[in-house]
Tab-separated table of C-alpha atoms in Angstrom:
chain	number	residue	atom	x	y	z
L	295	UNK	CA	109.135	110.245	109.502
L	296	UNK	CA	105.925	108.291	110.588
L	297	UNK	CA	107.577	105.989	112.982
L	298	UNK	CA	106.226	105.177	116.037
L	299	UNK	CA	108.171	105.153	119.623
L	300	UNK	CA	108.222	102.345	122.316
L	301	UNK	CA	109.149	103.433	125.880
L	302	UNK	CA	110.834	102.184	127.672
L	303	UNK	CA	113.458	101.480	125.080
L	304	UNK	CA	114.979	98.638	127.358
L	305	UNK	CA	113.340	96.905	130.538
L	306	UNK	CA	114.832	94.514	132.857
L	307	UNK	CA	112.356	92.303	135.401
L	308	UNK	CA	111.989	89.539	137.501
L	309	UNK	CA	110.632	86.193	136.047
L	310	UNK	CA	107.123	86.118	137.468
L	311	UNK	CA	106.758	89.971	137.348
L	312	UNK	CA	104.477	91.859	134.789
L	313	UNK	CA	106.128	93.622	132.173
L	314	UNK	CA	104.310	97.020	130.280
L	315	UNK	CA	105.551	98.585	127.457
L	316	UNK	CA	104.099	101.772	125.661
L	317	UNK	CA	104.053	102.852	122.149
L	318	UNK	CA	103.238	106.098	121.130
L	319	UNK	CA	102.380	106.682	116.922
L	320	UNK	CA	101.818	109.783	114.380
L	321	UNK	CA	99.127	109.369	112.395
L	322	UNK	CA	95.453	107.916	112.378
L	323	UNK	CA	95.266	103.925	111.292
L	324	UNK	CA	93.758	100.874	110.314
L	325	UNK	CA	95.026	99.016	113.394
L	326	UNK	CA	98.649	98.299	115.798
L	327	UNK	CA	100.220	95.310	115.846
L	328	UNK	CA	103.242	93.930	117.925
L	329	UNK	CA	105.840	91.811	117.334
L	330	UNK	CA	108.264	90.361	118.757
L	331	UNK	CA	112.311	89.811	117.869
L	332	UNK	CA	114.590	87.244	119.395
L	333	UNK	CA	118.374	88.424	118.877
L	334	UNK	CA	118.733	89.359	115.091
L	335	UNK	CA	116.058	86.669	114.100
L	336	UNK	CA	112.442	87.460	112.160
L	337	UNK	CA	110.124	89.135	113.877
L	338	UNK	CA	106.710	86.832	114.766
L	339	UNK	CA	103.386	88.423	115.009
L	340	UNK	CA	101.949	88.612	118.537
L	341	UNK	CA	98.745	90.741	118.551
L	342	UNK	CA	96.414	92.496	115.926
L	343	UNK	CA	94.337	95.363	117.627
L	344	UNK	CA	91.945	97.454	114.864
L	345	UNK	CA	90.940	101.140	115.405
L	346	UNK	CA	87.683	101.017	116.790
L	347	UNK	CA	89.027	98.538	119.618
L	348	UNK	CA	90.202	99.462	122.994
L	349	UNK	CA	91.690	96.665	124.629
L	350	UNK	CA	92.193	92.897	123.357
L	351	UNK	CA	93.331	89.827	125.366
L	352	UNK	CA	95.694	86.809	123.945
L	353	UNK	CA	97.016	84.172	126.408
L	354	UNK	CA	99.216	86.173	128.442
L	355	UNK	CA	98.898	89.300	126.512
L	356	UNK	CA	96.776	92.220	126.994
L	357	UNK	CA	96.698	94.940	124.063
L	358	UNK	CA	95.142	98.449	124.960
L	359	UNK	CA	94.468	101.303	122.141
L	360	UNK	CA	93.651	104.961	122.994
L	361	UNK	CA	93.255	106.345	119.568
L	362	UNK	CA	93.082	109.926	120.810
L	363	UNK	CA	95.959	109.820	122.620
L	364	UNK	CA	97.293	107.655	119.262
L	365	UNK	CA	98.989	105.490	122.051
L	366	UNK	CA	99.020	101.793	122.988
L	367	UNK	CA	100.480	98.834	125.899
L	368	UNK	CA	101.521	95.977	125.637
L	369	UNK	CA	101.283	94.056	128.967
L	370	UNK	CA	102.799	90.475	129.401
L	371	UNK	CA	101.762	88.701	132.587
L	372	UNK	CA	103.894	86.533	134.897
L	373	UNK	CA	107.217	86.923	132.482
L	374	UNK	CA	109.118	84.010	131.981
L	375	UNK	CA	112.842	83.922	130.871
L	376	UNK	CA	111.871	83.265	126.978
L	377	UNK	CA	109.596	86.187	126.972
L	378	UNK	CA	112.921	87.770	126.567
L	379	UNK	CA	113.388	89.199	123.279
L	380	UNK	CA	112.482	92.797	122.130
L	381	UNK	CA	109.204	93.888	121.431
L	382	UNK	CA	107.927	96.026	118.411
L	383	UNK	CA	104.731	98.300	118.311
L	384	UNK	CA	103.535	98.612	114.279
L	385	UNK	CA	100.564	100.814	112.279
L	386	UNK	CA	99.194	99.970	109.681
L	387	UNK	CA	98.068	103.192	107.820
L	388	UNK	CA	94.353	103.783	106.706
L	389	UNK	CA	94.570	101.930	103.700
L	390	UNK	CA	96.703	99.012	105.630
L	391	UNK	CA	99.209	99.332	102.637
L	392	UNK	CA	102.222	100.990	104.310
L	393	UNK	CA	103.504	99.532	108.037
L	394	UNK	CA	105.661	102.155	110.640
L	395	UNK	CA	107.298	100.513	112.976
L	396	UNK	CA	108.291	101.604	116.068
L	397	UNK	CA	112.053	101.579	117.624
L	398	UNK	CA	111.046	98.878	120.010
L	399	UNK	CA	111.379	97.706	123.767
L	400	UNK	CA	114.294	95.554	124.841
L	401	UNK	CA	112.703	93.120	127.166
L	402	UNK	CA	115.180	91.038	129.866
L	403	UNK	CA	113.258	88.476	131.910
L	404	UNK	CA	115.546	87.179	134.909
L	405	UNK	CA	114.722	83.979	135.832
Q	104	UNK	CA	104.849	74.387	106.576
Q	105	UNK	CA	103.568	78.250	105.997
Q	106	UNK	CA	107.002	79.845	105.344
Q	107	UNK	CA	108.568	83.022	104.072
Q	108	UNK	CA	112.235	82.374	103.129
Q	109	UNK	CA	115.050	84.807	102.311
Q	110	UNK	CA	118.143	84.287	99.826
Q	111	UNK	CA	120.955	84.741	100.718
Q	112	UNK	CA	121.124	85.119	104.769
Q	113	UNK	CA	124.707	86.799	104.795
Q	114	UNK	CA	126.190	88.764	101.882
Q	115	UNK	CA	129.308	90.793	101.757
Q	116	UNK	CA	129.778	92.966	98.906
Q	117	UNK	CA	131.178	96.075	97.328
Q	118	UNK	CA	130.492	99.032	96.615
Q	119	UNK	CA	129.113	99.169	92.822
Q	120	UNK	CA	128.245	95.469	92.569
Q	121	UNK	CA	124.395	95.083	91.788
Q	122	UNK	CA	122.877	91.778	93.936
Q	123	UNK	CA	119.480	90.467	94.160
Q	124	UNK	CA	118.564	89.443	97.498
Q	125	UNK	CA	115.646	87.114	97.043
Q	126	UNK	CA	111.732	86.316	98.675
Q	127	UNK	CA	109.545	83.688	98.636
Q	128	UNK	CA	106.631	82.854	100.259
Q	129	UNK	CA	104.078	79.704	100.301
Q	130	UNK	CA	101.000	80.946	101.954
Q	131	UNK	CA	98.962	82.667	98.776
Q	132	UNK	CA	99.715	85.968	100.297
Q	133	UNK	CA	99.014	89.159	98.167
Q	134	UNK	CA	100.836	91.518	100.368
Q	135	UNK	CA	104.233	91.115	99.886
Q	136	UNK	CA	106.994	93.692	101.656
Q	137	UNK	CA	110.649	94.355	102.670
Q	138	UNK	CA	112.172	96.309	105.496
Q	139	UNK	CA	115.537	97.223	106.448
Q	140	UNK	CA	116.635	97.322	110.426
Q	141	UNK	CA	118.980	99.550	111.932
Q	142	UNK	CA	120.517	100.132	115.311
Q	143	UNK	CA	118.324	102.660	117.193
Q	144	UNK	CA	115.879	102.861	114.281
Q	145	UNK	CA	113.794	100.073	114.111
Q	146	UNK	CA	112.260	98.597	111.023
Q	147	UNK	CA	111.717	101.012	107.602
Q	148	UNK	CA	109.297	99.923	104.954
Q	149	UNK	CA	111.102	100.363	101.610
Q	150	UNK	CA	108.647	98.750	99.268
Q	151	UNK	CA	105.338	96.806	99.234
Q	152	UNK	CA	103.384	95.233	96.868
Q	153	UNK	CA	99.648	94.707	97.276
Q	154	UNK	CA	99.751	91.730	94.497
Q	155	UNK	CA	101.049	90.656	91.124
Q	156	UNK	CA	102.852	93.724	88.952
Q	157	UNK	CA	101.378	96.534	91.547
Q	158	UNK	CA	104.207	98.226	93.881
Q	159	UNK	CA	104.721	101.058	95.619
Q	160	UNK	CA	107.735	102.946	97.943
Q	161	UNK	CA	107.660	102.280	101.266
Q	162	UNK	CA	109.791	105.495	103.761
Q	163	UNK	CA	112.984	104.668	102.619
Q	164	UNK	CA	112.623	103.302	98.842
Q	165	UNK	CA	116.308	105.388	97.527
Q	166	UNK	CA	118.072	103.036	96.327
Q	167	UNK	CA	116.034	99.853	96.085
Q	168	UNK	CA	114.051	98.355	93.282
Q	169	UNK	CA	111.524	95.532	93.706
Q	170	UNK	CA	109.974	93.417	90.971
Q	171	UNK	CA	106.475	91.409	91.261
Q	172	UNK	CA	105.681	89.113	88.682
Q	173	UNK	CA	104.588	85.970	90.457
Q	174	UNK	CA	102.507	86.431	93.665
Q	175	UNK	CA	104.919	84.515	95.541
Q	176	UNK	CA	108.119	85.830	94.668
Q	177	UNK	CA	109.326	89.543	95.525
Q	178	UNK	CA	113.278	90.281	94.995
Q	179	UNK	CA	115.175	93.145	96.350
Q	180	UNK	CA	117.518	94.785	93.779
Q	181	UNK	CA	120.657	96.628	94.596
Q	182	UNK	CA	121.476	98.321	91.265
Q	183	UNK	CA	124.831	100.106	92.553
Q	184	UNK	CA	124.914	99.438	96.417
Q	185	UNK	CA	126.509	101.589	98.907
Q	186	UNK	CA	128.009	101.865	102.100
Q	187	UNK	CA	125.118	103.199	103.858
Q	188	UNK	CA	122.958	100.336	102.337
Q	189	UNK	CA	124.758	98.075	104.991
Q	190	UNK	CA	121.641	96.954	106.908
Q	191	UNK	CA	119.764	93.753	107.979
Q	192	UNK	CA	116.811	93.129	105.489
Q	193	UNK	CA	113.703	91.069	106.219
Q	194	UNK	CA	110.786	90.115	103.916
Q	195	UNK	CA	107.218	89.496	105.317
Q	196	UNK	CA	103.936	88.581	103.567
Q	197	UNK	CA	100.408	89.254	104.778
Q	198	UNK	CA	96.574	89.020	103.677
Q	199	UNK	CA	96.456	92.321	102.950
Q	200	UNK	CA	96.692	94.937	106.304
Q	201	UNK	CA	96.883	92.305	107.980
Q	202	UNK	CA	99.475	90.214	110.613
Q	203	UNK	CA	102.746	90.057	108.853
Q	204	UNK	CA	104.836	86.678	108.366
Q	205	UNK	CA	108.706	87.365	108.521
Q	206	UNK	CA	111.497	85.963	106.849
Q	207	UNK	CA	114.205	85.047	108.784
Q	208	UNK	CA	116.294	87.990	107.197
Q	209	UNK	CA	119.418	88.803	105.335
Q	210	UNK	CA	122.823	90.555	106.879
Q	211	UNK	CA	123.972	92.512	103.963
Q	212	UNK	CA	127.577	94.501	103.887
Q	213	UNK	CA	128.612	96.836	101.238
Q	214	UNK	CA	132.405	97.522	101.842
């Protein structure tokens, strides 16, 4: 299997606190995206980062991508109680056909 | 409003009994795909289609057809479902390679 791993698979922190989340992937790609899933809902697009970037910003959000180490983090800035929800890392393969998915990050924001 | 929407959202069925679980989306997207989520295993791509009559398997296609003969339409066909086929199934659309828009998925049980 080509799927992709998210540590830590669950994550429990203060509201106010910054929360980081890794994923680690397989194979080269066209670019990583995360998503995030609210209980047993659809999952909504957060972030689009391509291959030849390194780090990419989005409101609270900040996206790195070390293609050599075929890792990436997610990092979500002063957490709030509805940033909880759990948090998918996905490739997109070279031809940006086929999506892997990794098993995701349980994120639990205290308020 | 920009939409992906899934039919039915809850189906309980047995083994044997061929269903359709149906897609639609309303954005002119030529990516269409479908996943199945597990416990502990995150999302699998079973099939995508990169636009009108062109599909392909996705990791876990056994099992599964897919039709696509109108660019906004792309139904999920269990031809003899099983146990093991008991699973929560979400469509999404893109722009090809692209962020992904989810439906809001479908619980299906095969008894």
């Amino acid at each position: 299997s080509q799927q992709g791993e998210e540590d830590p698979q669950a994550l429990s922190i203060q509201e106010g606190e910054n929360a980081t989340m890794n994923c680690s992937y397989k194979t080269s790609i066209n670019n990583l995206q995360w998503y995030r899933q609210n209980s047993g809902r659809g999952l909504v697009h957060l972030i689009l980062i391509r291959s030849n970037e390194r780090e990419k910003h989005s409101g609270r959000l900040r996206v790195t991508l070390d293609t050599s180490k075929k890792s990436s983090s997610l990092l979500i800035t002063a957490s709030r109680a509805a940033d909880t929800a759990s948090y998918f890392c996905a490739t997109a393969s070279n031809t940006g056909n086929q999506f892997y998915f990794g098993t995701g990050t349980s994120l639990t924001v205290i308020p | 409003e920009a939409q992906v929407t899934q039919n039915p959202r809850y189906l309980i069925t047995v083994t044997g009994k061929k269903l359709t679980v149906t897609c639609s989306q309303n954005m002119n997207h030529e990516y269409m795909s479908w996943y199945r989520q597990d416990p502990g295993l995150g999302l699998r791509q079973i099939y995508y289609s990169m636009n009108v009559e062109v599909t392909d398997k996705g990791d876990v296609p056994e099992g599964y057809k897919v039709s696509r003969k109108e660019k906004r339409n792309f139904p999920l066909i269990l031809e003899s479902p099983s146990p093991n086929q008991t699973s929560l199934y979400f469509c999404a659309s893109s722009l090809a390679g692209n962020e992904q828009y989810f439906g809001p998925g479908t619980r299906l049980t095969v008894t």
